[in-house]
């Protein structure tokens, strides 16, 4: 007999904080510079140096904690977490253990059409390690300590998630929130947002948790889903065959699409945590917290709801527009200039996102500013160009610095609304197609579309369709 199992998943996410200098020294944090050029005696772990806490990193942690509905601790301590690895010159990582800066929060995550609360156990500050470099074709390995000491916020959930889809929804929302707060760039490929799911199975109906496995080396949303689904299958098979799950860390292998054992999981006591005597306890006042609370922006979920009620957008569209703060800002900048939110939303989600995605450009770098997009929409609104023409010239608007008016003029695309000119075209079309005229007049109303098509064609697509309809009805009678 096979038993049905339920997956139990908790997530540890490391977010690299967007500070200019490192967690405990003044070295820079720019990504991609030559190896070991962003280092100083402190992050190189020289004996006798002393760390100093980065105030900006603490502020970012507090703002994130507030956005995640956490309690912010007034008394914080930093702890040493010991392990040996060549990219960790001190032989310990400065982290937080018993006294994390943020505790007991939650996020409301929508999964499909339902909503689920995921509890945040804690979020604590720590420093990153460096990188070991193993290049093929060179002998030996090298160490780059540019990343050593970069501030990280580790955000840990309770084991509240039950499927890969829930995990992906949680992670997407968390990433959006971090990016809204401008505390993390959210780049999973470059490793500024790293996610480590813990997964166990239990027979449906059982209260206690099973043995968990920690998964690493997952650097995209797709891999999160693939790795978890693979691991659920693997554990189900082991259990059904009467085996036991080993508590271990497994790596996602991108090439083979499998997880494989990396090491058995260490216990907290292996790290010999103790309070770092080089750092005084950090106390955080209520006033400071309140001051920072005022800098927390309207968050994605709230903004999405407001877009629905204020602009009458469908929930899905509001979700797309508010997933990134810069896209939502772009949309609202347009609506301020042109009060037709639905039209704006169509263009932003359609033409604009299409061009941006094709060229891999961020909204904040869009060559079409809200002002230029709105001037195009106004040309449609006042009948200067047809919707069709506006769509056709959008790629040129995107690729050039010209104004929409200039493009329309240069190409002679101004819509023809002048009745005299339109009547002339219509008369010719009617004269050329006596059979269809007879059909229409004998009651075959579908033929009307044929006439509209002919007139539009004869005008080179420039005839004002509303006017054409009106004049055709008058001329054909019936
Ligand atoms: P460890 O000490 O091994 O790091 P923690 O208790 O700190 O374990 O939890 C790490 C993460 O694993 C948390 O996100 C937590 O929710 C999750 N977790 C804990 N126990 C389980 C379990 N049995 N199954 C799935 N996830 C779990
Ligand atoms: Mg842990």
PDB file of N, CA and C in Angstrom, residues 84-140:
ATOM      1  N   UNK A  84      35.565  26.394   9.209  1.00  0.00           N
ATOM      2  CA  UNK A  84      36.784  26.615   8.439  1.00  0.00           C
ATOM      3  C   UNK A  84      36.509  26.482   6.956  1.00  0.00           C
ATOM      4  N   UNK A  85      36.924  27.499   6.203  1.00  0.00           N
ATOM      5  CA  UNK A  85      36.837  27.433   4.753  1.00  0.00           C
ATOM      6  C   UNK A  85      37.761  28.520   4.221  1.00  0.00           C
ATOM      7  N   UNK A  86      38.441  28.284   3.088  1.00  0.00           N
ATOM      8  CA  UNK A  86      39.426  29.264   2.618  1.00  0.00           C
ATOM      9  C   UNK A  86      38.837  30.646   2.313  1.00  0.00           C
ATOM     10  N   UNK A  87      37.529  30.724   2.024  1.00  0.00           N
ATOM     11  CA  UNK A  87      36.961  32.036   1.714  1.00  0.00           C
ATOM     12  C   UNK A  87      36.508  32.784   2.966  1.00  0.00           C
ATOM     13  N   UNK A  88      36.841  32.240   4.129  1.00  0.00           N
ATOM     14  CA  UNK A  88      36.449  32.858   5.402  1.00  0.00           C
ATOM     15  C   UNK A  88      37.711  33.085   6.243  1.00  0.00           C
ATOM     16  N   UNK A  89      38.426  34.186   5.972  1.00  0.00           N
ATOM     17  CA  UNK A  89      39.760  34.323   6.566  1.00  0.00           C
ATOM     18  C   UNK A  89      39.770  34.360   8.101  1.00  0.00           C
ATOM     19  N   UNK A  90      38.753  34.883   8.743  1.00  0.00           N
ATOM     20  CA  UNK A  90      38.773  34.975  10.212  1.00  0.00           C
ATOM     21  C   UNK A  90      38.575  33.611  10.869  1.00  0.00           C
ATOM     22  N   UNK A  91      37.993  32.664  10.119  1.00  0.00           N
ATOM     23  CA  UNK A  91      37.656  31.374  10.725  1.00  0.00           C
ATOM     24  C   UNK A  91      36.290  31.435  11.400  1.00  0.00           C
ATOM     25  N   UNK A  92      35.635  32.564  11.333  1.00  0.00           N
ATOM     26  CA  UNK A  92      34.248  32.676  11.807  1.00  0.00           C
ATOM     27  C   UNK A  92      33.540  33.756  11.001  1.00  0.00           C
ATOM     28  N   UNK A  93      32.223  33.611  10.947  1.00  0.00           N
ATOM     29  CA  UNK A  93      31.382  34.604  10.278  1.00  0.00           C
ATOM     30  C   UNK A  93      30.688  35.397  11.361  1.00  0.00           C
ATOM     31  N   UNK A  94      30.624  36.713  11.224  1.00  0.00           N
ATOM     32  CA  UNK A  94      29.847  37.467  12.210  1.00  0.00           C
ATOM     33  C   UNK A  94      28.394  37.424  11.759  1.00  0.00           C
ATOM     34  N   UNK A  95      27.532  36.945  12.677  1.00  0.00           N
ATOM     35  CA  UNK A  95      26.121  36.757  12.357  1.00  0.00           C
ATOM     36  C   UNK A  95      25.319  37.159  13.591  1.00  0.00           C
ATOM     37  N   UNK A  96      24.032  36.838  13.603  1.00  0.00           N
ATOM     38  CA  UNK A  96      23.254  37.026  14.820  1.00  0.00           C
ATOM     39  C   UNK A  96      22.657  35.667  15.159  1.00  0.00           C
ATOM     40  N   UNK A  97      22.632  35.327  16.429  1.00  0.00           N
ATOM     41  CA  UNK A  97      22.164  33.996  16.807  1.00  0.00           C
ATOM     42  C   UNK A  97      20.960  34.102  17.735  1.00  0.00           C
ATOM     43  N   UNK A  98      21.207  34.328  19.044  1.00  0.00           N
ATOM     44  CA  UNK A  98      20.051  34.378  19.958  1.00  0.00           C
ATOM     45  C   UNK A  98      19.241  35.657  19.796  1.00  0.00           C
ATOM     46  N   UNK A  99      19.864  36.727  19.322  1.00  0.00           N
ATOM     47  CA  UNK A  99      19.148  37.999  19.302  1.00  0.00           C
ATOM     48  C   UNK A  99      19.106  38.599  17.907  1.00  0.00           C
ATOM     49  N   UNK A 100      18.262  38.038  17.016  1.00  0.00           N
ATOM     50  CA  UNK A 100      18.156  38.582  15.658  1.00  0.00           C
ATOM     51  C   UNK A 100      17.420  39.923  15.667  1.00  0.00           C
ATOM     52  N   UNK A 101      17.717  40.756  14.716  1.00  0.00           N
ATOM     53  CA  UNK A 101      17.132  42.109  14.714  1.00  0.00           C
ATOM     54  C   UNK A 101      15.618  42.093  14.473  1.00  0.00           C
ATOM     55  N   UNK A 102      15.114  41.162  13.651  1.00  0.00           N
ATOM     56  CA  UNK A 102      13.663  41.098  13.381  1.00  0.00           C
ATOM     57  C   UNK A 102      13.136  39.721  13.747  1.00  0.00           C
ATOM     58  N   UNK A 103      11.952  39.673  14.378  1.00  0.00           N
ATOM     59  CA  UNK A 103      11.363  38.385  14.790  1.00  0.00           C
ATOM     60  C   UNK A 103       9.862  38.373  14.552  1.00  0.00           C
ATOM     61  N   UNK A 104       9.360  37.172  14.372  1.00  0.00           N
ATOM     62  CA  UNK A 104       7.917  36.918  14.377  1.00  0.00           C
ATOM     63  C   UNK A 104       7.074  37.825  13.506  1.00  0.00           C
ATOM     64  N   UNK A 105       7.334  37.753  12.213  1.00  0.00           N
ATOM     65  CA  UNK A 105       6.507  38.509  11.271  1.00  0.00           C
ATOM     66  C   UNK A 105       5.688  37.565  10.417  1.00  0.00           C
ATOM     67  N   UNK A 106       5.128  38.077   9.357  1.00  0.00           N
ATOM     68  CA  UNK A 106       4.366  37.252   8.417  1.00  0.00           C
ATOM     69  C   UNK A 106       4.158  37.997   7.113  1.00  0.00           C
ATOM     70  N   UNK A 107       3.848  37.245   6.076  1.00  0.00           N
ATOM     71  CA  UNK A 107       3.464  37.827   4.793  1.00  0.00           C
ATOM     72  C   UNK A 107       2.245  37.090   4.296  1.00  0.00           C
ATOM     73  N   UNK A 108       1.328  37.830   3.726  1.00  0.00           N
ATOM     74  CA  UNK A 108       0.124  37.235   3.152  1.00  0.00           C
ATOM     75  C   UNK A 108       0.417  36.981   1.675  1.00  0.00           C
ATOM     76  N   UNK A 109       0.437  35.723   1.284  1.00  0.00           N
ATOM     77  CA  UNK A 109       0.880  35.360  -0.066  1.00  0.00           C
ATOM     78  C   UNK A 109      -0.306  34.850  -0.867  1.00  0.00           C
ATOM     79  N   UNK A 110      -0.540  35.384  -2.087  1.00  0.00           N
ATOM     80  CA  UNK A 110      -1.618  34.773  -2.873  1.00  0.00           C
ATOM     81  C   UNK A 110      -1.055  33.671  -3.741  1.00  0.00           C
ATOM     82  N   UNK A 111      -1.760  32.544  -3.671  1.00  0.00           N
ATOM     83  CA  UNK A 111      -1.381  31.370  -4.451  1.00  0.00           C
ATOM     84  C   UNK A 111      -2.603  31.009  -5.271  1.00  0.00           C
ATOM     85  N   UNK A 112      -2.512  31.193  -6.585  1.00  0.00           N
ATOM     86  CA  UNK A 112      -3.689  31.009  -7.421  1.00  0.00           C
ATOM     87  C   UNK A 112      -4.754  31.988  -6.961  1.00  0.00           C
ATOM     88  N   UNK A 113      -5.959  31.500  -6.650  1.00  0.00           N
ATOM     89  CA  UNK A 113      -7.008  32.429  -6.254  1.00  0.00           C
ATOM     90  C   UNK A 113      -7.157  32.505  -4.739  1.00  0.00           C
ATOM     91  N   UNK A 114      -6.367  31.733  -3.999  1.00  0.00           N
ATOM     92  CA  UNK A 114      -6.497  31.818  -2.542  1.00  0.00           C
ATOM     93  C   UNK A 114      -5.291  32.530  -1.940  1.00  0.00           C
ATOM     94  N   UNK A 115      -5.366  32.756  -0.640  1.00  0.00           N
ATOM     95  CA  UNK A 115      -4.339  33.520   0.028  1.00  0.00           C
ATOM     96  C   UNK A 115      -3.868  32.746   1.242  1.00  0.00           C
ATOM     97  N   UNK A 116      -2.591  32.883   1.568  1.00  0.00           N
ATOM     98  CA  UNK A 116      -2.043  32.074   2.654  1.00  0.00           C
ATOM     99  C   UNK A 116      -1.048  32.903   3.449  1.00  0.00           C
ATOM    100  N   UNK A 117      -1.107  32.773   4.765  1.00  0.00           N
ATOM    101  CA  UNK A 117      -0.169  33.519   5.593  1.00  0.00           C
ATOM    102  C   UNK A 117       1.073  32.673   5.866  1.00  0.00           C
ATOM    103  N   UNK A 118       2.233  33.188   5.502  1.00  0.00           N
ATOM    104  CA  UNK A 118       3.488  32.502   5.789  1.00  0.00           C
ATOM    105  C   UNK A 118       4.169  33.263   6.923  1.00  0.00           C
ATOM    106  N   UNK A 119       4.440  32.548   8.018  1.00  0.00           N
ATOM    107  CA  UNK A 119       5.060  33.224   9.161  1.00  0.00           C
ATOM    108  C   UNK A 119       6.571  33.355   8.971  1.00  0.00           C
ATOM    109  N   UNK A 120       7.087  34.525   9.327  1.00  0.00           N
ATOM    110  CA  UNK A 120       8.532  34.758   9.288  1.00  0.00           C
ATOM    111  C   UNK A 120       9.057  34.511  10.695  1.00  0.00           C
ATOM    112  N   UNK A 121       9.953  33.565  10.835  1.00  0.00           N
ATOM    113  CA  UNK A 121      10.480  33.263  12.169  1.00  0.00           C
ATOM    114  C   UNK A 121      11.439  34.364  12.626  1.00  0.00           C
ATOM    115  N   UNK A 122      12.323  34.747  11.744  1.00  0.00           N
ATOM    116  CA  UNK A 122      13.333  35.752  12.101  1.00  0.00           C
ATOM    117  C   UNK A 122      14.003  36.300  10.853  1.00  0.00           C
ATOM    118  N   UNK A 123      14.626  37.467  10.988  1.00  0.00           N
ATOM    119  CA  UNK A 123      15.502  37.981   9.937  1.00  0.00           C
ATOM    120  C   UNK A 123      16.700  38.569  10.656  1.00  0.00           C
ATOM    121  N   UNK A 124      17.873  38.088  10.325  1.00  0.00           N
ATOM    122  CA  UNK A 124      19.054  38.584  11.040  1.00  0.00           C
ATOM    123  C   UNK A 124      20.149  39.073  10.103  1.00  0.00           C
ATOM    124  N   UNK A 125      20.971  39.959  10.623  1.00  0.00           N
ATOM    125  CA  UNK A 125      22.079  40.530   9.854  1.00  0.00           C
ATOM    126  C   UNK A 125      23.305  39.642   9.959  1.00  0.00           C
ATOM    127  N   UNK A 126      24.035  39.531   8.888  1.00  0.00           N
ATOM    128  CA  UNK A 126      25.314  38.824   8.935  1.00  0.00           C
ATOM    129  C   UNK A 126      26.182  39.292   7.792  1.00  0.00           C
ATOM    130  N   UNK A 127      27.433  38.807   7.776  1.00  0.00           N
ATOM    131  CA  UNK A 127      28.332  39.169   6.688  1.00  0.00           C
ATOM    132  C   UNK A 127      28.477  37.978   5.749  1.00  0.00           C
ATOM    133  N   UNK A 128      28.717  38.293   4.468  1.00  0.00           N
ATOM    134  CA  UNK A 128      28.912  37.233   3.474  1.00  0.00           C
ATOM    135  C   UNK A 128      30.364  36.753   3.530  1.00  0.00           C
ATOM    136  N   UNK A 129      30.626  35.591   2.938  1.00  0.00           N
ATOM    137  CA  UNK A 129      32.001  35.089   2.800  1.00  0.00           C
ATOM    138  C   UNK A 129      32.536  35.506   1.434  1.00  0.00           C
ATOM    139  N   UNK A 130      33.805  35.208   1.169  1.00  0.00           N
ATOM    140  CA  UNK A 130      34.366  35.483  -0.159  1.00  0.00           C
ATOM    141  C   UNK A 130      34.016  34.359  -1.116  1.00  0.00           C
ATOM    142  N   UNK A 131      34.821  34.215  -2.164  1.00  0.00           N
ATOM    143  CA  UNK A 131      34.537  33.186  -3.173  1.00  0.00           C
ATOM    144  C   UNK A 131      35.810  32.431  -3.498  1.00  0.00           C
ATOM    145  N   UNK A 132      35.699  31.102  -3.526  1.00  0.00           N
ATOM    146  CA  UNK A 132      36.821  30.297  -4.011  1.00  0.00           C
ATOM    147  C   UNK A 132      36.666  30.153  -5.513  1.00  0.00           C
ATOM    148  N   UNK A 133      37.778  30.294  -6.239  1.00  0.00           N
ATOM    149  CA  UNK A 133      37.700  30.213  -7.691  1.00  0.00           C
ATOM    150  C   UNK A 133      38.513  29.028  -8.177  1.00  0.00           C
ATOM    151  N   UNK A 134      37.811  28.120  -8.850  1.00  0.00           N
ATOM    152  CA  UNK A 134      38.487  26.942  -9.409  1.00  0.00           C
ATOM    153  C   UNK A 134      38.357  27.046 -10.917  1.00  0.00           C
ATOM    154  N   UNK A 135      39.404  27.486 -11.594  1.00  0.00           N
ATOM    155  CA  UNK A 135      39.320  27.633 -13.050  1.00  0.00           C
ATOM    156  C   UNK A 135      39.939  26.434 -13.725  1.00  0.00           C
ATOM    157  N   UNK A 136      39.284  25.990 -14.802  1.00  0.00           N
ATOM    158  CA  UNK A 136      39.895  24.875 -15.530  1.00  0.00           C
ATOM    159  C   UNK A 136      41.093  25.428 -16.301  1.00  0.00           C
ATOM    160  N   UNK A 137      42.111  24.619 -16.454  1.00  0.00           N
ATOM    161  CA  UNK A 137      43.291  25.023 -17.209  1.00  0.00           C
ATOM    162  C   UNK A 137      44.326  25.766 -16.380  1.00  0.00           C
ATOM    163  N   UNK A 138      44.024  26.050 -15.097  1.00  0.00           N
ATOM    164  CA  UNK A 138      45.035  26.664 -14.228  1.00  0.00           C
ATOM    165  C   UNK A 138      45.296  25.680 -13.098  1.00  0.00           C
ATOM    166  N   UNK A 139      46.468  25.795 -12.526  1.00  0.00           N
ATOM    167  CA  UNK A 139      46.727  24.876 -11.422  1.00  0.00           C
ATOM    168  C   UNK A 139      46.315  25.540 -10.117  1.00  0.00           C
ATOM    169  N   UNK A 140      45.813  24.759  -9.206  1.00  0.00           N
ATOM    170  CA  UNK A 140      45.417  25.263  -7.898  1.00  0.00           C
ATOM    171  C   UNK A 140      44.132  26.060  -7.956  1.00  0.00           C
TER     172      UNK A 140
END
